[in-house]
Coordinates of C-alpha atoms in Angstrom, one line a residue:
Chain U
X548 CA 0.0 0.0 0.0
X549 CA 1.0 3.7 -0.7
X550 CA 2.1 6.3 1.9
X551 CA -0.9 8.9 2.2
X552 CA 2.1 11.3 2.4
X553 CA 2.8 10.7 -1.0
X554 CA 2.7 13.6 -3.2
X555 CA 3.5 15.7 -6.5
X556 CA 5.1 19.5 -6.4
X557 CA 4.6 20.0 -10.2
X558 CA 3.3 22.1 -12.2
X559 CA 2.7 21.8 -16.5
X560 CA 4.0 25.1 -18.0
X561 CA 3.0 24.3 -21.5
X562 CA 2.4 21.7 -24.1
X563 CA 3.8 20.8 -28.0
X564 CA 3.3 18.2 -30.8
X565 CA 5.4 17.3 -34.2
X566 CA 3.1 17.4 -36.9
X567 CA 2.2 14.4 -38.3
X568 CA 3.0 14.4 -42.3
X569 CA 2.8 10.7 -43.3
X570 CA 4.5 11.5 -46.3
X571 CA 7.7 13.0 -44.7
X572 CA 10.3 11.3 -43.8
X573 CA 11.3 12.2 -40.5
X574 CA 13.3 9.9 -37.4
X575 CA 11.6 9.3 -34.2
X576 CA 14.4 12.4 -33.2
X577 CA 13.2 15.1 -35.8
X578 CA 9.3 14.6 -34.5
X579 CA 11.0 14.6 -30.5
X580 CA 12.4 17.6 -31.7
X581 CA 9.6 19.2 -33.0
X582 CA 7.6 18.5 -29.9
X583 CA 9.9 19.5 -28.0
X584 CA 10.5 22.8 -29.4
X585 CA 6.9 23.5 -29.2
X586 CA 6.6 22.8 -25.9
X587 CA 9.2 24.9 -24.7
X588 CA 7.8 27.5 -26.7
X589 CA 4.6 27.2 -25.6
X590 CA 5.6 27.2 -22.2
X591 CA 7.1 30.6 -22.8
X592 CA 10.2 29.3 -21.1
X593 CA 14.2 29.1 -22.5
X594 CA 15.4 26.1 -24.1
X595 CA 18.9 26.7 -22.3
X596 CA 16.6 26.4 -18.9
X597 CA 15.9 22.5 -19.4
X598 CA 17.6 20.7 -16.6
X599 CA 15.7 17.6 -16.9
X600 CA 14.8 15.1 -19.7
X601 CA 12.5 12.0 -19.7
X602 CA 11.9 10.3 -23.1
X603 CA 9.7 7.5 -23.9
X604 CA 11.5 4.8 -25.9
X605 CA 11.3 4.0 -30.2
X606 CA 10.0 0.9 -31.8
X607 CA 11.6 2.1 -35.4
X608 CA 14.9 3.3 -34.1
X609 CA 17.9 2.1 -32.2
X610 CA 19.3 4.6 -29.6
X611 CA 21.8 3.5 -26.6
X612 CA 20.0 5.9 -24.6
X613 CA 16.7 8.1 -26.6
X614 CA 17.2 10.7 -24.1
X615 CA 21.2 11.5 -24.7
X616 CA 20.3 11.6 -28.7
X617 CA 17.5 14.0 -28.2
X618 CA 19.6 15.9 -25.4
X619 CA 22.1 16.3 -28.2
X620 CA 19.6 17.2 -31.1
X621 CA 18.6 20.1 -28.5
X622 CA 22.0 21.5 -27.6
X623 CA 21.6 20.5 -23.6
X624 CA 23.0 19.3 -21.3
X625 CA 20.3 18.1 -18.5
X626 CA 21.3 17.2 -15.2
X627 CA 18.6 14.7 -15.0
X628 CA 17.9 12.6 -17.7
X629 CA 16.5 9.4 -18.2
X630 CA 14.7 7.2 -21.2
X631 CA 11.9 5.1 -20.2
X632 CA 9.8 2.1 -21.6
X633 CA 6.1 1.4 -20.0
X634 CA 4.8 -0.1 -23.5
X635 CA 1.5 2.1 -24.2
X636 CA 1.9 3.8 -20.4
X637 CA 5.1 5.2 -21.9
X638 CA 3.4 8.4 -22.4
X639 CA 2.2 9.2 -19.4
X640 CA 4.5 7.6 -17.0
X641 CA 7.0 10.4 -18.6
X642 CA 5.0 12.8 -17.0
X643 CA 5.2 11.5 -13.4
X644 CA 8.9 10.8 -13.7
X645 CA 9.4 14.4 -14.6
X646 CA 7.2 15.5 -11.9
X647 CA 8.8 13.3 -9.5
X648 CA 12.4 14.8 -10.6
X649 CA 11.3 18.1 -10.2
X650 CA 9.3 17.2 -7.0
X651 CA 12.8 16.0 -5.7
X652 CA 14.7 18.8 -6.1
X653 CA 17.3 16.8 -8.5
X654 CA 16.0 19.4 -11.6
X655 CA 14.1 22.7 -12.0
X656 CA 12.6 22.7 -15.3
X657 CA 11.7 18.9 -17.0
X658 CA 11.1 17.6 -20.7
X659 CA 8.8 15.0 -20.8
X660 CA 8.4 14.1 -24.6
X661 CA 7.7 11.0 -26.7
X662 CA 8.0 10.7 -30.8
X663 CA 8.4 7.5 -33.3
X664 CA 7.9 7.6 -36.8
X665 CA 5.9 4.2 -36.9
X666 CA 4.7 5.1 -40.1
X667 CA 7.1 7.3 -42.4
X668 CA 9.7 5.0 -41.3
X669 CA 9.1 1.8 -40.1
X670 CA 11.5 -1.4 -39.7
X671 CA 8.8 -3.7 -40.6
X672 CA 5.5 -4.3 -40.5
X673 CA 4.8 -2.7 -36.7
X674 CA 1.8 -4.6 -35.6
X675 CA 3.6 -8.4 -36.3
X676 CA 6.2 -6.5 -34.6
X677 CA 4.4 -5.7 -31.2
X678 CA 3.3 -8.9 -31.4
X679 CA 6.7 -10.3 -31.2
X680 CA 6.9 -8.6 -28.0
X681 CA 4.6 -10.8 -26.0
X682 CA 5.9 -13.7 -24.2
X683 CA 7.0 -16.6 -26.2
X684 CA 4.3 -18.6 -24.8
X685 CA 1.8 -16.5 -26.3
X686 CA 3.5 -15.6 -29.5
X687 CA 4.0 -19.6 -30.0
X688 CA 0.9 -20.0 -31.1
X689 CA 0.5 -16.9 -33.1
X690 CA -1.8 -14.0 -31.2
X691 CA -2.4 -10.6 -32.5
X692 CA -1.9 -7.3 -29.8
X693 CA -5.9 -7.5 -30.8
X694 CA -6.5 -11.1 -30.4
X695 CA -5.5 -10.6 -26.6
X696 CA -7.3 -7.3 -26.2
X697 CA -10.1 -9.3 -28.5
X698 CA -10.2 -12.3 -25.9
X699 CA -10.8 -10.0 -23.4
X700 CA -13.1 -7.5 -25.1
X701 CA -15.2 -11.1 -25.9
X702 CA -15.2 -12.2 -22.0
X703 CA -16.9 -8.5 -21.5
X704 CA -19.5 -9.1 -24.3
X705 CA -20.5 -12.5 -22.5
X706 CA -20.4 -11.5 -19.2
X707 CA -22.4 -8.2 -19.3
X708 CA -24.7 -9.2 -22.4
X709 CA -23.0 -6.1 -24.0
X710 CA -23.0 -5.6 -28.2
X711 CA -20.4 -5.5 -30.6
X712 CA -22.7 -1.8 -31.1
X713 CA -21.2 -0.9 -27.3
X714 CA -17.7 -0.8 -28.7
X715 CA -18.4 0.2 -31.7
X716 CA -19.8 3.6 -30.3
X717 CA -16.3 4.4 -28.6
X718 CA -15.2 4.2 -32.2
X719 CA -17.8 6.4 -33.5
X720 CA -17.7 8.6 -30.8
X721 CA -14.0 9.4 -31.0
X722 CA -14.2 10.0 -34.8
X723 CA -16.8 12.6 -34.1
X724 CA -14.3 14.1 -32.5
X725 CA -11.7 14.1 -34.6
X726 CA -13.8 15.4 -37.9
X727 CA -13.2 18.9 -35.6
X728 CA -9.9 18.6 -35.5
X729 CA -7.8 19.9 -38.3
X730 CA -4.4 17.2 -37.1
X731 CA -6.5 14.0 -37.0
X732 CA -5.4 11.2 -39.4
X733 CA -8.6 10.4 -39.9
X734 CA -12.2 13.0 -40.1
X735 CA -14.7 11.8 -42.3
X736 CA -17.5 10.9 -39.9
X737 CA -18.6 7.1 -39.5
X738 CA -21.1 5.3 -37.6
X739 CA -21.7 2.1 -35.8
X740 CA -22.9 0.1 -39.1
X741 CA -19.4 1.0 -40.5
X742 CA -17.6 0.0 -37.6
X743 CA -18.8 -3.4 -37.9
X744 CA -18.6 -3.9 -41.6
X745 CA -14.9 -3.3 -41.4
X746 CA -12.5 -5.9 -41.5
X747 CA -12.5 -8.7 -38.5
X748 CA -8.8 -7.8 -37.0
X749 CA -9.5 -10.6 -34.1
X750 CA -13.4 -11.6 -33.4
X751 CA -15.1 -9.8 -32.0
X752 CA -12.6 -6.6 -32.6
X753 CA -13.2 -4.6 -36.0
X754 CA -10.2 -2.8 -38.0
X755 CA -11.9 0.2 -37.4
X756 CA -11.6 -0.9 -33.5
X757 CA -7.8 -0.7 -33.6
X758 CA -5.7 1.9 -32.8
X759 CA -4.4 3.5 -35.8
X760 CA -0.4 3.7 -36.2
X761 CA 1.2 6.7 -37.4
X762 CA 4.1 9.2 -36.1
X763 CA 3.4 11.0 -33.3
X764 CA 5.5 13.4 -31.2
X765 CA 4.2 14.8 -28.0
X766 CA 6.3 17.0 -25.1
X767 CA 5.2 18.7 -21.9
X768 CA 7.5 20.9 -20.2
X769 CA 7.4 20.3 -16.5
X770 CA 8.4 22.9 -13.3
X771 CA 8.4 23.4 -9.9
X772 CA 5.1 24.7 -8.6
X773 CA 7.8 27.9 -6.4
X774 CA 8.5 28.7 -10.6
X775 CA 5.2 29.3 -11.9
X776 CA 5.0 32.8 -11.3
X777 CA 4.0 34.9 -14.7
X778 CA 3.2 31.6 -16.5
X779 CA -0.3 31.9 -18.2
X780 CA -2.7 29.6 -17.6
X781 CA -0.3 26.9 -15.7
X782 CA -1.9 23.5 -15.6
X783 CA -1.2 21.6 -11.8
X784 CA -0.3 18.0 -11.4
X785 CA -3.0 16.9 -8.8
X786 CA -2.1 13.7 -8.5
X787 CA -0.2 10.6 -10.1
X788 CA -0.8 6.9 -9.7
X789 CA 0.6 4.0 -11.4
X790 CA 0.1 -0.1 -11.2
X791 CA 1.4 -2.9 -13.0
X792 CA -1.1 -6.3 -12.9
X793 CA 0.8 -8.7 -15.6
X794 CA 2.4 -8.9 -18.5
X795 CA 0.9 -11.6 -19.8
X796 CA -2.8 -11.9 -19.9
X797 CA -3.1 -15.4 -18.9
X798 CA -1.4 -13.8 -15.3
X799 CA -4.5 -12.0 -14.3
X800 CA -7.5 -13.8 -14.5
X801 CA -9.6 -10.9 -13.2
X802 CA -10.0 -10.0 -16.6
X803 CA -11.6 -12.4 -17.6
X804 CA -13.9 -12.4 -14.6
X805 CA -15.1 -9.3 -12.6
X806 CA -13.3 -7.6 -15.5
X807 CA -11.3 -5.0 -13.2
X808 CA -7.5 -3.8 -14.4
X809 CA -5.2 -2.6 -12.9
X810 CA -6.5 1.0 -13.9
X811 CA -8.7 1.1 -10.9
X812 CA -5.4 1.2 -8.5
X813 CA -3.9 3.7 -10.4
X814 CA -6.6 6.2 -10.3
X815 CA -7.5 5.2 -6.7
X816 CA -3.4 6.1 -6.5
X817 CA -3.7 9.5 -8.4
X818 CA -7.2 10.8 -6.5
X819 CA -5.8 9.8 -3.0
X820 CA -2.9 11.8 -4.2
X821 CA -4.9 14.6 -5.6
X822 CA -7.7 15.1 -2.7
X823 CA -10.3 14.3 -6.0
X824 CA -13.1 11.9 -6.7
X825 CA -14.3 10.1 -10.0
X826 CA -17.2 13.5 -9.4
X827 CA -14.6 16.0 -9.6
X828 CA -13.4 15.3 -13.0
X829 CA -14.7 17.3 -15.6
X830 CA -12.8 15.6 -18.6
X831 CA -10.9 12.7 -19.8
X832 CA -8.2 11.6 -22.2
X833 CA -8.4 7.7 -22.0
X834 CA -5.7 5.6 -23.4
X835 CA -7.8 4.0 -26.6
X836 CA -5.7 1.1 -28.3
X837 CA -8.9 -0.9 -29.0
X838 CA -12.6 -0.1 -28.3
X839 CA -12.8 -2.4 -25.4
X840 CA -9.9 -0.2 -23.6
X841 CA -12.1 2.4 -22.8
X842 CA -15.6 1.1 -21.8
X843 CA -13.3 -1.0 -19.1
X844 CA -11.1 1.6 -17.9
X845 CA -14.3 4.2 -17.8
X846 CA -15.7 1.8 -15.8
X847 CA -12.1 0.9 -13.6
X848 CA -12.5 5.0 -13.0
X849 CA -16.1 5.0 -12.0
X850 CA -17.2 7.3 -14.7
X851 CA -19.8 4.0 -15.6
X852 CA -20.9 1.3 -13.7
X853 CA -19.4 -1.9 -14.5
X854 CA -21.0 -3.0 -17.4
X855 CA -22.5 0.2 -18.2
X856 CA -20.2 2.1 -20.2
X857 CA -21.4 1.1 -23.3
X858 CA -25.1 2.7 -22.5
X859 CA -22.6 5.6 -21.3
X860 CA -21.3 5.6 -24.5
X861 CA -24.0 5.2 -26.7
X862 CA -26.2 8.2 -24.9
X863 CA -23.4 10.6 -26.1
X864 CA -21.6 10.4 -22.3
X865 CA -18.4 11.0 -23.9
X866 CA -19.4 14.1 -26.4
X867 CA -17.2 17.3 -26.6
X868 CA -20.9 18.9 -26.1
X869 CA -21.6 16.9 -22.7
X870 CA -20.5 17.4 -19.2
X871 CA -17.9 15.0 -19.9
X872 CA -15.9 15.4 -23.1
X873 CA -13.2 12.4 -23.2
X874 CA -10.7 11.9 -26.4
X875 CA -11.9 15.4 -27.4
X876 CA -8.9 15.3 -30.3
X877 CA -10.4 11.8 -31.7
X878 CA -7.8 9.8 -29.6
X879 CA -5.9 7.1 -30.8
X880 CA -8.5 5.4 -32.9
X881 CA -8.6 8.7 -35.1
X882 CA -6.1 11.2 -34.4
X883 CA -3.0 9.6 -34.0
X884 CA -0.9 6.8 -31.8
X885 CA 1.4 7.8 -29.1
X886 CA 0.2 7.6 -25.5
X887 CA 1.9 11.2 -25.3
X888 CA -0.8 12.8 -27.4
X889 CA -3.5 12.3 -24.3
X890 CA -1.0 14.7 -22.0
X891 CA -1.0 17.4 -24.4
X892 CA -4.7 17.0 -25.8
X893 CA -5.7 17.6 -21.6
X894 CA -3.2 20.6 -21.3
X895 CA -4.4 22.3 -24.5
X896 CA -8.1 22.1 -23.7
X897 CA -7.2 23.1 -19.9
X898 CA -4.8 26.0 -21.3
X899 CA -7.7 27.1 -24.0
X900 CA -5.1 25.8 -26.4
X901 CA -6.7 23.1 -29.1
X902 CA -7.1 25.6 -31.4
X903 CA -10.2 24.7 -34.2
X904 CA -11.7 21.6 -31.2
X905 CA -11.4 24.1 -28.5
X906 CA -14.2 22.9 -26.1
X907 CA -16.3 26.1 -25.1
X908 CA -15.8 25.4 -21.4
X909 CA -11.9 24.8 -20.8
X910 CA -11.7 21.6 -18.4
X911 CA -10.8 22.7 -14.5
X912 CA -10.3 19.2 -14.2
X913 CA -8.9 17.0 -15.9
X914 CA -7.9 12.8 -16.0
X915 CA -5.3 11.4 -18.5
X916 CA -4.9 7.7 -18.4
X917 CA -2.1 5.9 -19.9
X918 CA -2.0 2.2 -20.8
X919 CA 0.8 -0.3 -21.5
X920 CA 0.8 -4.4 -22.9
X921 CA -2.3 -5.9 -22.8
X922 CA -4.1 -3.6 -20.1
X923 CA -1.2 -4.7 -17.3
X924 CA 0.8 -1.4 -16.9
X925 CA -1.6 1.7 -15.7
X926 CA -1.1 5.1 -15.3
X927 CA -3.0 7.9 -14.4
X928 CA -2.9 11.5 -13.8
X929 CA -4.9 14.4 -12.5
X930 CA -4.5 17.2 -13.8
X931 CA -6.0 20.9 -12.0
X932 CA -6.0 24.1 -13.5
X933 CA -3.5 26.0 -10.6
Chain O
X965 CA 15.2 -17.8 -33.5
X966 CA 14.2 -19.8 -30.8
X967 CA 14.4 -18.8 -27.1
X968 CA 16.0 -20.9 -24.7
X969 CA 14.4 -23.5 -23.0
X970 CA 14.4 -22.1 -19.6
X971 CA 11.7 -24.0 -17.8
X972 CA 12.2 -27.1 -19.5
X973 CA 8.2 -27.0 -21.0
X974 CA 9.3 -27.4 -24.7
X975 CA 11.2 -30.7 -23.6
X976 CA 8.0 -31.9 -22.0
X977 CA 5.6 -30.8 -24.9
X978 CA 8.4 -32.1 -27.5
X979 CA 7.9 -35.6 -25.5
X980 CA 3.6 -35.7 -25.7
X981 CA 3.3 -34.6 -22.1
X982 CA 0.6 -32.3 -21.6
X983 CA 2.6 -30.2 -18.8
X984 CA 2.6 -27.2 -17.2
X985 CA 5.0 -25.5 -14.2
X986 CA 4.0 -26.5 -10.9
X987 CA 5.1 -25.3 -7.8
X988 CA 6.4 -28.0 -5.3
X989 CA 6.3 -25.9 -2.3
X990 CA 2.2 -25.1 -2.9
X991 CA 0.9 -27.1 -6.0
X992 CA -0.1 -23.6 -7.9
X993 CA 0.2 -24.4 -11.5
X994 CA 1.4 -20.8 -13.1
X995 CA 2.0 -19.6 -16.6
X996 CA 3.7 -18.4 -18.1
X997 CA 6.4 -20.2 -16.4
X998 CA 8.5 -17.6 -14.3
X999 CA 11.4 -18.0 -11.7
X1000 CA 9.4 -17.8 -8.6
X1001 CA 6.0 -19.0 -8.0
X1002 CA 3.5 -15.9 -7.7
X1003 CA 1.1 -17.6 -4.9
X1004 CA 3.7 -18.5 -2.4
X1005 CA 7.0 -17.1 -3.0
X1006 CA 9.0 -20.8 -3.7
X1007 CA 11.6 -21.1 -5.8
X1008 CA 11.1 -24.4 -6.2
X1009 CA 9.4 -25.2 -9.6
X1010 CA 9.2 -28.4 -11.8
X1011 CA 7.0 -29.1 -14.7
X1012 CA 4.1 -31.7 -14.2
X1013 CA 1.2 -33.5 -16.0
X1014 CA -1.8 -31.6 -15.5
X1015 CA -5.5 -33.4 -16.2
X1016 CA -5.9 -31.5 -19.0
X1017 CA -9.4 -30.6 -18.8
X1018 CA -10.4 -26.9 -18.3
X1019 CA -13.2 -24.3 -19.1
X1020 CA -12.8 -21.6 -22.1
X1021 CA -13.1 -18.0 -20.2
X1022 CA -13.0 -16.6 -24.2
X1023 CA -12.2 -17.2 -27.8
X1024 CA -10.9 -15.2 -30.7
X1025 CA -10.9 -15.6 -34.8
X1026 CA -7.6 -14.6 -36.1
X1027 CA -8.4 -13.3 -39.7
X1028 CA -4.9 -11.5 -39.7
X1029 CA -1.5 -13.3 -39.1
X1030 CA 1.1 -11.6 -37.1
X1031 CA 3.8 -13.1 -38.4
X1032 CA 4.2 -15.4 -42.0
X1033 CA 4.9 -18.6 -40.4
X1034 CA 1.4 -18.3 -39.6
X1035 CA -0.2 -17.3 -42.5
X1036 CA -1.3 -20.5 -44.3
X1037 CA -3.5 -21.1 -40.9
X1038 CA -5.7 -18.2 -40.8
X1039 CA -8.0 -17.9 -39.7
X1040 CA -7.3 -20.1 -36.5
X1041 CA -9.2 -19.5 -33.1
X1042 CA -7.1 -18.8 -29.9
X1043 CA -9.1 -19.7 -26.8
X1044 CA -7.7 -19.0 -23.1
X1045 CA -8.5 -22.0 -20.5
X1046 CA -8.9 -22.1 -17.0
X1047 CA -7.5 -25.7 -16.2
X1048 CA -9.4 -27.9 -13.5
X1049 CA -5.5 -27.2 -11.6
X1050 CA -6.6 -23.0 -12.0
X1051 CA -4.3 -21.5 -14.3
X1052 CA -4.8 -19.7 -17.3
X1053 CA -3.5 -20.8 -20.8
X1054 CA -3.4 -19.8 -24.1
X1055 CA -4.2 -22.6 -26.7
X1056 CA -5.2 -22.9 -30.5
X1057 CA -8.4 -24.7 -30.4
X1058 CA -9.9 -26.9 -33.2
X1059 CA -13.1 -26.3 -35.2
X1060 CA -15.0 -23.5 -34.9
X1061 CA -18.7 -22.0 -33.1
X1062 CA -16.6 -22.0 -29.6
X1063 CA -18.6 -20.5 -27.1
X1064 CA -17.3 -19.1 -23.5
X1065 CA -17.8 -21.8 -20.7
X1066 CA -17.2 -24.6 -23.0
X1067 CA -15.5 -27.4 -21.2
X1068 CA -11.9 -27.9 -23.4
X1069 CA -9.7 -30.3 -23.5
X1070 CA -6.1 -30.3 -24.0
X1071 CA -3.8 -32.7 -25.7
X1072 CA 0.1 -32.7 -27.5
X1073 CA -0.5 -30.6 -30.7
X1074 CA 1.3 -28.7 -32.5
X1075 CA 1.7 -25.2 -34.0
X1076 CA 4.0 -23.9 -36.6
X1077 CA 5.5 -27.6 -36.9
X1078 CA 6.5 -27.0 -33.0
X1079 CA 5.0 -29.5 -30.1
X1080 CA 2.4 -27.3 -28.2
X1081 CA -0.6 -27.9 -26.6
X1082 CA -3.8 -27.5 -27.9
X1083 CA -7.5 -27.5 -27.2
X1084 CA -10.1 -29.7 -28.6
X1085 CA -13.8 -30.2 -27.7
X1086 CA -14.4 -33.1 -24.8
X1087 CA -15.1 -36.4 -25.8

């Protein structure tokens, strides 16, 4: 069990992303870069001020340490610095380390960034490829990312008489979303009946279910709460959890029965931290690699009750025009991959930032929810506007 | 390439068994195999027979193959098992129309030419 004492000094300053040219031909540097730059500029603060780094890892690239090479790109020299790999929690565990560096006194001013070219450049084909990465005894008899998220998604179906309509909303939902924004991949509305004539990837999981992979390149830059002064619009690190259930699937048999994850410990973690409840939150950037991620986790948070975020989802819970917008730049499923993209998406709405999907009411509150393997590796933060 | 046999379960699959690791300090089958058993803490893990009956908690149609070596099977249904002994595994199952709480049962198979178990309706 956590210490109650536990807690976060940190404070987001501002927010950046590498745009996302499929046609260019960048490294998983160049798009950190971007992002990075961005960020710093965003956050109105000097580049020569970074003392502290924290880079998610690439799938396309080799780099002895990501965080040295991106240090270099940028001409610094941080005193902290440190390159970190949480599969899909990547993203948002950056966050919390750079709040915990900054928290500790060992920097001032942190980097938390995140950037592959998954599609301008990729070293194969990258979804046999992150299927590689599972244990041998799973990849031994030939299993999809999606077949495991599928096996799961079908234990949900059976066990709460939900549809293949329920996910299929999250899909619809999200695109909705993203037809607003002018950096989604994909904007071309679609609707459930589309969803499920796409492509089976893994029954009962759709193509159109599936995360989409493309570059991505996401930053925040990260302070001490004593430096805030003059910053406009500063967003507050309430609280940070994290929890790691399994790597393998066949290791945690709740999900195949009450259908919890680990998610529900790291957002208990994060509003223990934060003095919140599930009430307090006024937005959501959820983690979406697959349909069935997010009616689970939404109902892990207690934003649905177990079995009921499909209804949640289907009654237009989740709309940038509701009380509570989620995924409000089309998430994963339409905007782009890159667990990263959920930090900035929350500090850009919070900040009044998200330019031509601006929601009318800026968030006060706000949850971002990263998740790695096959729902084993949680994260969660929350996120206050200071 | 082929990873190191570290728990010896290749051997046993390679020789018919229908085997999984077994702790000999508590009896907890687990897998994946690791170095310590997750229940009790022991050290002390062998591989053993196991009855080779279980339930199916879910199954999946792969229409897409993840790697070649699999292509000429697709689509092929994957199905994790509860076993009678409580552990989860992962197994290709035969035929098709599998439905969740399905009693399976497991025999020596074998996937991508390589000795596996696999799951096959009860007789």
């Amino acid at each position: 069990m956590r210490d109650d004492s536990a807690r976060i000094r940190a404070t987001i300053l501002g927010s950046g992303e590498a745009a996302r040219t499929p046609s260019a031909d960048r490294t998983a540097i160049d798009l950190a870069v971007e992002a990075s730059l961005a960020a710093v500029e965003d956050a109105g603060v000097e580049l020569g001020r970074v003392d502290g780094l924290v880079t998610g890892y690439s799938l396309t690239e080799n780099h002895l340490d990501f965080s040295g090479s991106l240090a270099e790109a940028l001409g610094i020299t941080p005193q902290w610095s440190q390159t970190i790999s949480r599969s899909g929690a990547t993203g948002a565990s950056t966050v919390v380390d750079a709040a915990l560096a900054v928290s500790g006194g060992v920097c001032d001013t942190a980097l938390a960034v995140w950037a592959d070219n998954r599609r301008s450049r990729p070293p194969a084909d990258v979804a046999g490829l992150l299927a590689g990465q599972l244990s041998e005894f799973e990849t031994m008899n030939g299993p999809l990312i999606a077949t495991q998220y599928a096996l799961i998604a079908q234990s949900y179906l059976d066990r709460w008489r939900a549809t293949p309509e329920d996910l299929a909303s999250v899909a619809v939902q999200f695109r909705r979303h993203a037809s607003l924004n002018a950096h989604a991949r994909h904007r071309e509305p679609i609707s459930v009946e589309d969803v499920l004539a796409s492509p089976i990837a893994s029954s009962p999981l759709h193509v159109l279910e599936c995360a989409l992979i493309t570059d991505y390149g996401g930053a925040v830059v990260v302070i001490r709460p004593e430096f805030v002064a003059g910053a406009v619009d500063p967003v507050r690190i309430l609280g940070a959890g994290e929890a790691l259930s399994h790597q393998s699937i066949l290791r945690n048999p709740a999900l195949f029965t009450t259908g919890e994850t680990a998610g529900a410990e790291s957002a208990w973690r994060a509003h223990t931290m934060a003095g919140t409840r599930p009430a307090d939150i006024r937005s959501a950037q959820i983690y979406d690699c697959f349909t069935i991620t997010v009616l689970m986790l939404l109902e892990d948070f207690d934003f649905a009750p177990r079995g009921g975020a499909g209804e949640l989802v289907r009654g237009g819970g989740l709309d940038r025009d509701g009380a509570f917008p989620v995924n409000t730049n089309g998430g994963m499923l339409s905007c782009a991959s890159g667990g990263i993209l959920h930090v900035t998406e929350a500090v850009a709405q919070m900040r009044g930032r998200a330019g031509g999907h601006q929601l009318t009411i800026r968030p006060e509150t706000s949850l971002v929810h990263g998740n790695g393997g096959i729902l084993g590796a949680q994260t969660t933060l929350i996120l206050g506007q200071e | 390439m082929t990873a190191p046999d570290t728990f010896g379960l290749h051997a046993a699959w390679a020789a018919g068994r229908v085997a999984f690791q077994t702790c000999q300090a508590c009896n907890a089958v687990q897998h994946p195999p690791g170095h310590v058993c997750a229940a009790c803490r022991s050290t002390s893990l062998a591989v053993c027979d196991v009855a080779g009956r279980g339930e199916l908690l879910a199954a999946s149609e792969v229409r897409r193959a993840p790697e070649a070596r699999f292509a000429a099977d697709v689509p092929y249904v994957l199905g994790v098992v509860r076993l009678t002994e409580g552990a989860l595994v992962q197994v290709r199952l035969a035929g098709d129309g599998w439905t969740t709480g399905e009693p399976v049962e497991l025999v020596a198979g074998s996937v991508d030419g390589r000795p596996v178990p696999t799951g096959r309706r009860t007789t």
